[in-house]
Amino acid sequence: QVQLMESGGGLVQPGGSLRLSCAASGSIVSSNTMGWYRQAPGKERELVATITTGGSTNYADSVNGRFTISRDNAKRTVDLQMNSLKPEDTALYYCKLRQVNYRGLFIDYWGQGTQVTVSS
């Protein structure tokens, strides 16, 4: 099993910054993809950003240029630096880890989520 623990959410004014962190523990294989997703009230969960073990990144168009994802493979952590925050960034942010199991199947693990609220 894999456990993910997020931290760093909170209330911030428009234009402000926040940094989210996620720590992974448990049965983690060496090659995996970690990422951040978010879900606003009444909306579906959506991708924010992902990063592979090798450092390849992918961002949603809505956050590209404002958010930066990074990871520390040795510490098994992934961070999301969020700058120039907008009210529409308000959501519950989830950390996800995807890896392949012994059967060759992708398995997704999710954290409990951390709330980000952007408001004046």
mmCIF file of N, CA and C in Angstrom:
data_model
loop_
_atom_site.group_PDB
_atom_site.id
_atom_site.type_symbol
_atom_site.label_atom_id
_atom_site.label_comp_id
_atom_site.label_asym_id
_atom_site.label_seq_id
_atom_site.Cartn_x
_atom_site.Cartn_y
_atom_site.Cartn_z
ATOM 1 N N GLN A 1 0.831 -1.208 0.000
ATOM 2 C CA GLN A 1 0.000 0.000 0.000
ATOM 3 C C GLN A 1 0.860 1.250 0.000
ATOM 4 N N VAL A 2 0.252 2.326 -0.463
ATOM 5 C CA VAL A 2 0.921 3.620 -0.517
ATOM 6 C C VAL A 2 0.061 4.635 0.232
ATOM 7 N N GLN A 3 0.723 5.459 1.030
ATOM 8 C CA GLN A 3 0.029 6.524 1.739
ATOM 9 C C GLN A 3 0.581 7.868 1.276
ATOM 10 N N LEU A 4 -0.319 8.828 1.104
ATOM 11 C CA LEU A 4 0.058 10.170 0.685
ATOM 12 C C LEU A 4 -0.483 11.173 1.691
ATOM 13 N N MET A 5 0.366 12.100 2.100
ATOM 14 C CA MET A 5 -0.033 13.104 3.083
ATOM 15 C C MET A 5 0.258 14.484 2.529
ATOM 16 N N GLU A 6 -0.804 15.268 2.312
ATOM 17 C CA GLU A 6 -0.632 16.630 1.802
ATOM 18 C C GLU A 6 -0.559 17.627 2.940
ATOM 19 N N SER A 7 0.072 18.767 2.649
ATOM 20 C CA SER A 7 0.116 19.873 3.594
ATOM 21 C C SER A 7 0.317 21.165 2.821
ATOM 22 N N GLY A 8 0.041 22.285 3.486
ATOM 23 C CA GLY A 8 0.351 23.576 2.898
ATOM 24 C C GLY A 8 -0.823 24.379 2.391
ATOM 25 N N GLY A 9 -2.020 23.842 2.452
ATOM 26 C CA GLY A 9 -3.162 24.612 1.994
ATOM 27 C C GLY A 9 -3.480 25.754 2.944
ATOM 28 N N GLY A 10 -4.433 26.600 2.534
ATOM 29 C CA GLY A 10 -4.835 27.696 3.388
ATOM 30 C C GLY A 10 -5.569 28.768 2.626
ATOM 31 N N LEU A 11 -5.717 29.900 3.282
ATOM 32 C CA LEU A 11 -6.404 31.059 2.708
ATOM 33 C C LEU A 11 -5.367 32.077 2.252
ATOM 34 N N VAL A 12 -5.516 32.566 1.034
ATOM 35 C CA VAL A 12 -4.579 33.538 0.496
ATOM 36 C C VAL A 12 -5.349 34.547 -0.349
ATOM 37 N N GLN A 13 -4.836 35.755 -0.407
ATOM 38 C CA GLN A 13 -5.469 36.790 -1.213
ATOM 39 C C GLN A 13 -5.129 36.599 -2.689
ATOM 40 N N PRO A 14 -5.980 37.100 -3.572
ATOM 41 C CA PRO A 14 -5.656 37.046 -5.010
ATOM 42 C C PRO A 14 -4.292 37.685 -5.276
ATOM 43 N N GLY A 15 -3.532 37.018 -6.128
ATOM 44 C CA GLY A 15 -2.180 37.481 -6.428
ATOM 45 C C GLY A 15 -1.128 36.907 -5.507
ATOM 46 N N GLY A 16 -1.548 36.243 -4.457
ATOM 47 C CA GLY A 16 -0.621 35.681 -3.493
ATOM 48 C C GLY A 16 -0.071 34.327 -3.914
ATOM 49 N N SER A 17 0.704 33.734 -3.020
ATOM 50 C CA SER A 17 1.368 32.454 -3.307
ATOM 51 C C SER A 17 1.138 31.466 -2.179
ATOM 52 N N LEU A 18 1.148 30.200 -2.539
ATOM 53 C CA LEU A 18 1.107 29.106 -1.584
ATOM 54 C C LEU A 18 1.975 27.981 -2.115
ATOM 55 N N ARG A 19 2.473 27.163 -1.194
ATOM 56 C CA ARG A 19 3.247 25.988 -1.590
ATOM 57 C C ARG A 19 2.639 24.769 -0.939
ATOM 58 N N LEU A 20 2.247 23.823 -1.766
ATOM 59 C CA LEU A 20 1.704 22.560 -1.290
ATOM 60 C C LEU A 20 2.802 21.499 -1.306
ATOM 61 N N SER A 21 2.744 20.618 -0.316
ATOM 62 C CA SER A 21 3.691 19.512 -0.257
ATOM 63 C C SER A 21 2.946 18.201 -0.057
ATOM 64 N N CYS A 22 3.517 17.148 -0.600
ATOM 65 C CA CYS A 22 2.936 15.809 -0.457
ATOM 66 C C CYS A 22 4.072 14.826 -0.186
ATOM 67 N N ALA A 23 3.915 14.055 0.872
ATOM 68 C CA ALA A 23 4.901 13.043 1.228
ATOM 69 C C ALA A 23 4.299 11.663 1.020
ATOM 70 N N ALA A 24 5.027 10.823 0.312
ATOM 71 C CA ALA A 24 4.570 9.465 0.020
ATOM 72 C C ALA A 24 5.330 8.459 0.880
ATOM 73 N N SER A 25 4.627 7.428 1.295
ATOM 74 C CA SER A 25 5.264 6.356 2.057
ATOM 75 C C SER A 25 4.609 5.034 1.684
ATOM 76 N N GLY A 26 5.305 3.949 2.005
ATOM 77 C CA GLY A 26 4.762 2.631 1.715
ATOM 78 C C GLY A 26 5.502 1.956 0.580
ATOM 79 N N SER A 27 4.784 1.109 -0.148
ATOM 80 C CA SER A 27 5.361 0.284 -1.210
ATOM 81 C C SER A 27 5.401 1.064 -2.529
ATOM 82 N N ILE A 28 6.449 1.843 -2.685
ATOM 83 C CA ILE A 28 6.584 2.716 -3.858
ATOM 84 C C ILE A 28 7.665 2.155 -4.759
ATOM 85 N N VAL A 29 7.338 1.973 -6.034
ATOM 86 C CA VAL A 29 8.332 1.502 -6.984
ATOM 87 C C VAL A 29 9.184 2.673 -7.454
ATOM 88 N N SER A 30 10.332 2.350 -8.033
ATOM 89 C CA SER A 30 11.297 3.393 -8.373
ATOM 90 C C SER A 30 10.804 4.316 -9.479
ATOM 91 N N SER A 31 9.976 3.812 -10.387
ATOM 92 C CA SER A 31 9.468 4.614 -11.490
ATOM 93 C C SER A 31 7.981 4.886 -11.271
ATOM 94 N N ASN A 32 7.626 6.154 -11.147
ATOM 95 C CA ASN A 32 6.224 6.495 -10.914
ATOM 96 C C ASN A 32 5.972 7.934 -11.355
ATOM 97 N N THR A 33 4.729 8.289 -11.382
ATOM 98 C CA THR A 33 4.330 9.663 -11.677
ATOM 99 C C THR A 33 3.556 10.200 -10.491
ATOM 100 N N MET A 34 3.942 11.360 -10.038
ATOM 101 C CA MET A 34 3.201 12.021 -8.961
ATOM 102 C C MET A 34 2.593 13.311 -9.506
ATOM 103 N N GLY A 35 1.521 13.729 -8.892
ATOM 104 C CA GLY A 35 0.879 14.916 -9.411
ATOM 105 C C GLY A 35 -0.113 15.525 -8.452
ATOM 106 N N TRP A 36 -0.647 16.637 -8.885
ATOM 107 C CA TRP A 36 -1.666 17.360 -8.133
ATOM 108 C C TRP A 36 -2.911 17.506 -8.989
ATOM 109 N N TYR A 37 -4.033 17.281 -8.363
ATOM 110 C CA TYR A 37 -5.332 17.464 -8.978
ATOM 111 C C TYR A 37 -6.159 18.346 -8.048
ATOM 112 N N ARG A 38 -7.216 18.920 -8.573
ATOM 113 C CA ARG A 38 -8.056 19.741 -7.725
ATOM 114 C C ARG A 38 -9.520 19.552 -8.094
ATOM 115 N N GLN A 39 -10.355 19.840 -7.095
ATOM 116 C CA GLN A 39 -11.797 19.741 -7.304
ATOM 117 C C GLN A 39 -12.485 20.890 -6.596
ATOM 118 N N ALA A 40 -13.154 21.716 -7.373
ATOM 119 C CA ALA A 40 -13.923 22.820 -6.827
ATOM 120 C C ALA A 40 -15.365 22.349 -6.588
ATOM 121 N N PRO A 41 -16.085 23.013 -5.701
ATOM 122 C CA PRO A 41 -17.463 22.610 -5.425
ATOM 123 C C PRO A 41 -18.315 22.586 -6.694
ATOM 124 N N GLY A 42 -19.005 21.489 -6.904
ATOM 125 C CA GLY A 42 -19.871 21.353 -8.061
ATOM 126 C C GLY A 42 -19.172 21.040 -9.364
ATOM 127 N N LYS A 43 -17.864 20.829 -9.298
ATOM 128 C CA LYS A 43 -17.103 20.537 -10.519
ATOM 129 C C LYS A 43 -16.397 19.198 -10.386
ATOM 130 N N GLU A 44 -15.972 18.669 -11.533
ATOM 131 C CA GLU A 44 -15.234 17.418 -11.530
ATOM 132 C C GLU A 44 -13.778 17.657 -11.142
ATOM 133 N N ARG A 45 -13.156 16.612 -10.648
ATOM 134 C CA ARG A 45 -11.731 16.700 -10.332
ATOM 135 C C ARG A 45 -10.957 16.881 -11.624
ATOM 136 N N GLU A 46 -9.961 17.762 -11.592
ATOM 137 C CA GLU A 46 -9.180 18.039 -12.791
ATOM 138 C C GLU A 46 -7.688 18.022 -12.499
ATOM 139 N N LEU A 47 -6.934 17.725 -13.545
ATOM 140 C CA LEU A 47 -5.481 17.712 -13.427
ATOM 141 C C LEU A 47 -4.948 19.127 -13.258
ATOM 142 N N VAL A 48 -3.976 19.273 -12.370
ATOM 143 C CA VAL A 48 -3.257 20.538 -12.219
ATOM 144 C C VAL A 48 -1.864 20.397 -12.824
ATOM 145 N N ALA A 49 -1.118 19.422 -12.331
ATOM 146 C CA ALA A 49 0.239 19.212 -12.838
ATOM 147 C C ALA A 49 0.710 17.821 -12.425
ATOM 148 N N THR A 50 1.567 17.234 -13.265
ATOM 149 C CA THR A 50 2.179 15.952 -12.942
ATOM 150 C C THR A 50 3.672 16.013 -13.219
ATOM 151 N N ILE A 51 4.405 15.100 -12.578
ATOM 152 C CA ILE A 51 5.848 15.022 -12.784
ATOM 153 C C ILE A 51 6.267 13.571 -12.637
ATOM 154 N N THR A 52 7.096 13.106 -13.577
ATOM 155 C CA THR A 52 7.576 11.733 -13.527
ATOM 156 C C THR A 52 8.833 11.644 -12.661
ATOM 157 N N THR A 53 9.249 10.420 -12.416
ATOM 158 C CA THR A 53 10.487 10.207 -11.662
ATOM 159 C C THR A 53 11.659 10.852 -12.374
ATOM 160 N N GLY A 54 11.608 10.865 -13.687
ATOM 161 C CA GLY A 54 12.684 11.450 -14.468
ATOM 162 C C GLY A 54 12.606 12.961 -14.594
ATOM 163 N N GLY A 55 11.533 13.562 -14.095
ATOM 164 C CA GLY A 55 11.432 15.016 -14.092
ATOM 165 C C GLY A 55 10.599 15.618 -15.207
ATOM 166 N N SER A 56 9.969 14.795 -16.021
ATOM 167 C CA SER A 56 9.093 15.332 -17.061
ATOM 168 C C SER A 56 7.811 15.858 -16.432
ATOM 169 N N THR A 57 7.420 17.055 -16.860
ATOM 170 C CA THR A 57 6.258 17.706 -16.247
ATOM 171 C C THR A 57 5.145 17.938 -17.266
ATOM 172 N N ASN A 58 3.947 18.073 -16.723
ATOM 173 C CA ASN A 58 2.773 18.375 -17.527
ATOM 174 C C ASN A 58 1.887 19.285 -16.702
ATOM 175 N N TYR A 59 1.375 20.356 -17.311
ATOM 176 C CA TYR A 59 0.550 21.323 -16.601
ATOM 177 C C TYR A 59 -0.779 21.539 -17.317
ATOM 178 N N ALA A 60 -1.786 21.823 -16.541
ATOM 179 C CA ALA A 60 -3.042 22.279 -17.121
ATOM 180 C C ALA A 60 -2.817 23.676 -17.696
ATOM 181 N N ASP A 61 -3.506 23.977 -18.783
ATOM 182 C CA ASP A 61 -3.349 25.296 -19.411
ATOM 183 C C ASP A 61 -3.669 26.420 -18.426
ATOM 184 N N SER A 62 -4.617 26.178 -17.546
ATOM 185 C CA SER A 62 -5.073 27.223 -16.636
ATOM 186 C C SER A 62 -4.039 27.621 -15.591
ATOM 187 N N VAL A 63 -3.043 26.770 -15.370
ATOM 188 C CA VAL A 63 -2.026 27.076 -14.343
ATOM 189 C C VAL A 63 -0.636 27.236 -14.937
ATOM 190 N N ASN A 64 -0.471 26.913 -16.202
ATOM 191 C CA ASN A 64 0.841 26.978 -16.839
ATOM 192 C C ASN A 64 1.402 28.397 -16.754
ATOM 193 N N GLY A 65 2.633 28.477 -16.249
ATOM 194 C CA GLY A 65 3.264 29.777 -16.085
ATOM 195 C C GLY A 65 3.073 30.382 -14.703
ATOM 196 N N ARG A 66 2.130 29.839 -13.937
ATOM 197 C CA ARG A 66 1.890 30.342 -12.589
ATOM 198 C C ARG A 66 2.273 29.314 -11.516
ATOM 199 N N PHE A 67 2.080 28.041 -11.839
ATOM 200 C CA PHE A 67 2.375 26.967 -10.894
ATOM 201 C C PHE A 67 3.619 26.214 -11.357
ATOM 202 N N THR A 68 4.369 25.711 -10.385
ATOM 203 C CA THR A 68 5.541 24.896 -10.688
ATOM 204 C C THR A 68 5.524 23.645 -9.816
ATOM 205 N N ILE A 69 5.629 22.492 -10.455
ATOM 206 C CA ILE A 69 5.674 21.224 -9.733
ATOM 207 C C ILE A 69 7.118 20.744 -9.665
ATOM 208 N N SER A 70 7.487 20.171 -8.528
ATOM 209 C CA SER A 70 8.836 19.636 -8.356
ATOM 210 C C SER A 70 8.758 18.422 -7.438
ATOM 211 N N ARG A 71 9.801 17.623 -7.474
ATOM 212 C CA ARG A 71 9.812 16.440 -6.617
ATOM 213 C C ARG A 71 11.213 16.138 -6.144
ATOM 214 N N ASP A 72 11.276 15.424 -5.028
ATOM 215 C CA ASP A 72 12.542 14.930 -4.486
ATOM 216 C C ASP A 72 12.390 13.417 -4.395
ATOM 217 N N ASN A 73 13.027 12.706 -5.309
ATOM 218 C CA ASN A 73 12.844 11.257 -5.366
ATOM 219 C C ASN A 73 13.377 10.560 -4.108
ATOM 220 N N ALA A 74 14.455 11.069 -3.569
ATOM 221 C CA ALA A 74 15.028 10.452 -2.369
ATOM 222 C C ALA A 74 14.097 10.596 -1.169
ATOM 223 N N LYS A 75 13.454 11.736 -1.067
ATOM 224 C CA LYS A 75 12.542 11.982 0.056
ATOM 225 C C LYS A 75 11.115 11.543 -0.246
ATOM 226 N N ARG A 76 10.863 11.191 -1.504
ATOM 227 C CA ARG A 76 9.529 10.765 -1.906
ATOM 228 C C ARG A 76 8.492 11.862 -1.670
ATOM 229 N N THR A 77 8.856 13.059 -2.065
ATOM 230 C CA THR A 77 7.951 14.190 -1.907
ATOM 231 C C THR A 77 7.718 14.879 -3.249
ATOM 232 N N VAL A 78 6.559 15.514 -3.354
ATOM 233 C CA VAL A 78 6.258 16.343 -4.514
ATOM 234 C C VAL A 78 5.655 17.639 -3.998
ATOM 235 N N ASP A 79 6.108 18.748 -4.557
ATOM 236 C CA ASP A 79 5.644 20.065 -4.151
ATOM 237 C C ASP A 79 4.963 20.766 -5.314
ATOM 238 N N LEU A 80 4.082 21.687 -4.969
ATOM 239 C CA LEU A 80 3.437 22.528 -5.969
ATOM 240 C C LEU A 80 3.542 23.978 -5.505
ATOM 241 N N GLN A 81 4.367 24.744 -6.187
ATOM 242 C CA GLN A 81 4.488 26.166 -5.898
ATOM 243 C C GLN A 81 3.453 26.906 -6.732
ATOM 244 N N MET A 82 2.558 27.600 -6.053
ATOM 245 C CA MET A 82 1.458 28.293 -6.727
ATOM 246 C C MET A 82 1.632 29.794 -6.548
ATOM 247 N N ASN A 83 1.841 30.494 -7.643
ATOM 248 C CA ASN A 83 2.004 31.946 -7.636
ATOM 249 C C ASN A 83 0.852 32.604 -8.401
ATOM 250 N N SER A 84 0.703 33.891 -8.185
ATOM 251 C CA SER A 84 -0.343 34.668 -8.877
ATOM 252 C C SER A 84 -1.693 33.983 -8.776
ATOM 253 N N LEU A 85 -2.039 33.584 -7.578
ATOM 254 C CA LEU A 85 -3.273 32.825 -7.375
ATOM 255 C C LEU A 85 -4.505 33.670 -7.681
ATOM 256 N N LYS A 86 -5.514 32.993 -8.235
ATOM 257 C CA LYS A 86 -6.763 33.623 -8.618
ATOM 258 C C LYS A 86 -7.915 32.984 -7.837
ATOM 259 N N PRO A 87 -9.010 33.688 -7.686
ATOM 260 C CA PRO A 87 -10.159 33.080 -6.991
ATOM 261 C C PRO A 87 -10.585 31.753 -7.618
ATOM 262 N N GLU A 88 -10.436 31.618 -8.922
ATOM 263 C CA GLU A 88 -10.825 30.375 -9.587
ATOM 264 C C GLU A 88 -9.888 29.214 -9.287
ATOM 265 N N ASP A 89 -8.796 29.479 -8.590
ATOM 266 C CA ASP A 89 -7.919 28.400 -8.136
ATOM 267 C C ASP A 89 -8.428 27.770 -6.831
ATOM 268 N N THR A 90 -9.447 28.349 -6.263
ATOM 269 C CA THR A 90 -10.017 27.816 -5.025
ATOM 270 C C THR A 90 -10.551 26.409 -5.253
ATOM 271 N N ALA A 91 -10.073 25.462 -4.461
ATOM 272 C CA ALA A 91 -10.472 24.061 -4.625
ATOM 273 C C ALA A 91 -9.821 23.222 -3.542
ATOM 274 N N LEU A 92 -10.267 21.977 -3.485
ATOM 275 C CA LEU A 92 -9.583 20.981 -2.671
ATOM 276 C C LEU A 92 -8.513 20.347 -3.558
ATOM 277 N N TYR A 93 -7.281 20.418 -3.119
ATOM 278 C CA TYR A 93 -6.162 19.923 -3.916
ATOM 279 C C TYR A 93 -5.726 18.547 -3.410
ATOM 280 N N TYR A 94 -5.629 17.626 -4.360
ATOM 281 C CA TYR A 94 -5.270 16.250 -4.031
ATOM 282 C C TYR A 94 -3.929 15.870 -4.634
ATOM 283 N N CYS A 95 -3.168 15.139 -3.887
ATOM 284 C CA CYS A 95 -1.916 14.549 -4.373
ATOM 285 C C CYS A 95 -2.224 13.144 -4.891
ATOM 286 N N LYS A 96 -1.605 12.781 -6.001
ATOM 287 C CA LYS A 96 -1.793 11.454 -6.567
ATOM 288 C C LYS A 96 -0.457 10.836 -6.951
ATOM 289 N N LEU A 97 -0.344 9.546 -6.730
ATOM 290 C CA LEU A 97 0.821 8.788 -7.195
ATOM 291 C C LEU A 97 0.303 7.651 -8.068
ATOM 292 N N ARG A 98 0.877 7.513 -9.237
ATOM 293 C CA ARG A 98 0.525 6.424 -10.155
ATOM 294 C C ARG A 98 1.761 5.562 -10.385
ATOM 295 N N GLN A 99 1.605 4.273 -10.220
ATOM 296 C CA GLN A 99 2.695 3.353 -10.499
ATOM 297 C C GLN A 99 2.135 2.048 -11.023
ATOM 298 N N VAL A 100 3.047 1.232 -11.558
ATOM 299 C CA VAL A 100 2.657 -0.040 -12.141
ATOM 300 C C VAL A 100 2.830 -1.136 -11.104
ATOM 301 N N ASN A 101 1.815 -2.000 -10.976
ATOM 302 C CA ASN A 101 1.941 -3.084 -10.000
ATOM 303 C C ASN A 101 2.592 -4.306 -10.648
ATOM 304 N N TYR A 102 2.705 -5.380 -9.902
ATOM 305 C CA TYR A 102 3.424 -6.566 -10.369
ATOM 306 C C TYR A 102 2.733 -7.235 -11.543
ATOM 307 N N ARG A 103 1.459 -6.884 -11.789
ATOM 308 C CA ARG A 103 0.734 -7.426 -12.934
ATOM 309 C C ARG A 103 0.842 -6.531 -14.156
ATOM 310 N N GLY A 104 1.563 -5.434 -14.042
ATOM 311 C CA GLY A 104 1.694 -4.520 -15.158
ATOM 312 C C GLY A 104 0.542 -3.551 -15.300
ATOM 313 N N LEU A 105 -0.258 -3.411 -14.248
ATOM 314 C CA LEU A 105 -1.408 -2.526 -14.277
ATOM 315 C C LEU A 105 -1.104 -1.221 -13.551
ATOM 316 N N PHE A 106 -1.648 -0.110 -14.090
ATOM 317 C CA PHE A 106 -1.491 1.166 -13.406
ATOM 318 C C PHE A 106 -2.393 1.190 -12.178
ATOM 319 N N ILE A 107 -1.821 1.607 -11.068
ATOM 320 C CA ILE A 107 -2.567 1.777 -9.831
ATOM 321 C C ILE A 107 -2.416 3.224 -9.370
ATOM 322 N N ASP A 108 -3.539 3.858 -9.036
ATOM 323 C CA ASP A 108 -3.526 5.237 -8.550
ATOM 324 C C ASP A 108 -3.783 5.279 -7.053
ATOM 325 N N TYR A 109 -2.986 6.089 -6.362
ATOM 326 C CA TYR A 109 -3.185 6.332 -4.932
ATOM 327 C C TYR A 109 -3.430 7.818 -4.726
ATOM 328 N N TRP A 110 -4.347 8.128 -3.832
ATOM 329 C CA TRP A 110 -4.749 9.514 -3.593
ATOM 330 C C TRP A 110 -4.559 9.893 -2.133
ATOM 331 N N GLY A 111 -4.213 11.178 -1.939
ATOM 332 C CA GLY A 111 -4.213 11.723 -0.599
ATOM 333 C C GLY A 111 -5.603 12.176 -0.204
ATOM 334 N N GLN A 112 -5.718 12.692 1.009
ATOM 335 C CA GLN A 112 -7.014 13.125 1.540
ATOM 336 C C GLN A 112 -7.413 14.511 1.032
ATOM 337 N N GLY A 113 -6.456 15.273 0.546
ATOM 338 C CA GLY A 113 -6.746 16.600 0.024
ATOM 339 C C GLY A 113 -6.421 17.704 1.017
ATOM 340 N N THR A 114 -6.077 18.858 0.470
ATOM 341 C CA THR A 114 -5.823 20.040 1.280
ATOM 342 C C THR A 114 -6.530 21.232 0.623
ATOM 343 N N GLN A 115 -7.210 22.020 1.426
ATOM 344 C CA GLN A 115 -8.035 23.097 0.885
ATOM 345 C C GLN A 115 -7.198 24.335 0.579
ATOM 346 N N VAL A 116 -7.425 24.881 -0.609
ATOM 347 C CA VAL A 116 -6.833 26.156 -1.008
ATOM 348 C C VAL A 116 -7.982 27.116 -1.307
ATOM 349 N N THR A 117 -7.976 28.246 -0.613
ATOM 350 C CA THR A 117 -9.007 29.254 -0.816
ATOM 351 C C THR A 117 -8.347 30.571 -1.167
ATOM 352 N N VAL A 118 -8.733 31.116 -2.317
ATOM 353 C CA VAL A 118 -8.187 32.393 -2.772
ATOM 354 C C VAL A 118 -9.313 33.424 -2.716
ATOM 355 N N SER A 119 -9.174 34.358 -1.779
ATOM 356 C CA SER A 119 -10.243 35.315 -1.564
ATOM 357 C C SER A 119 -9.699 36.543 -0.856
ATOM 358 N N SER A 120 -10.311 37.683 -1.167
ATOM 359 C CA SER A 120 -9.926 38.917 -0.492
ATOM 360 C C SER A 120 -10.839 39.172 0.703
#
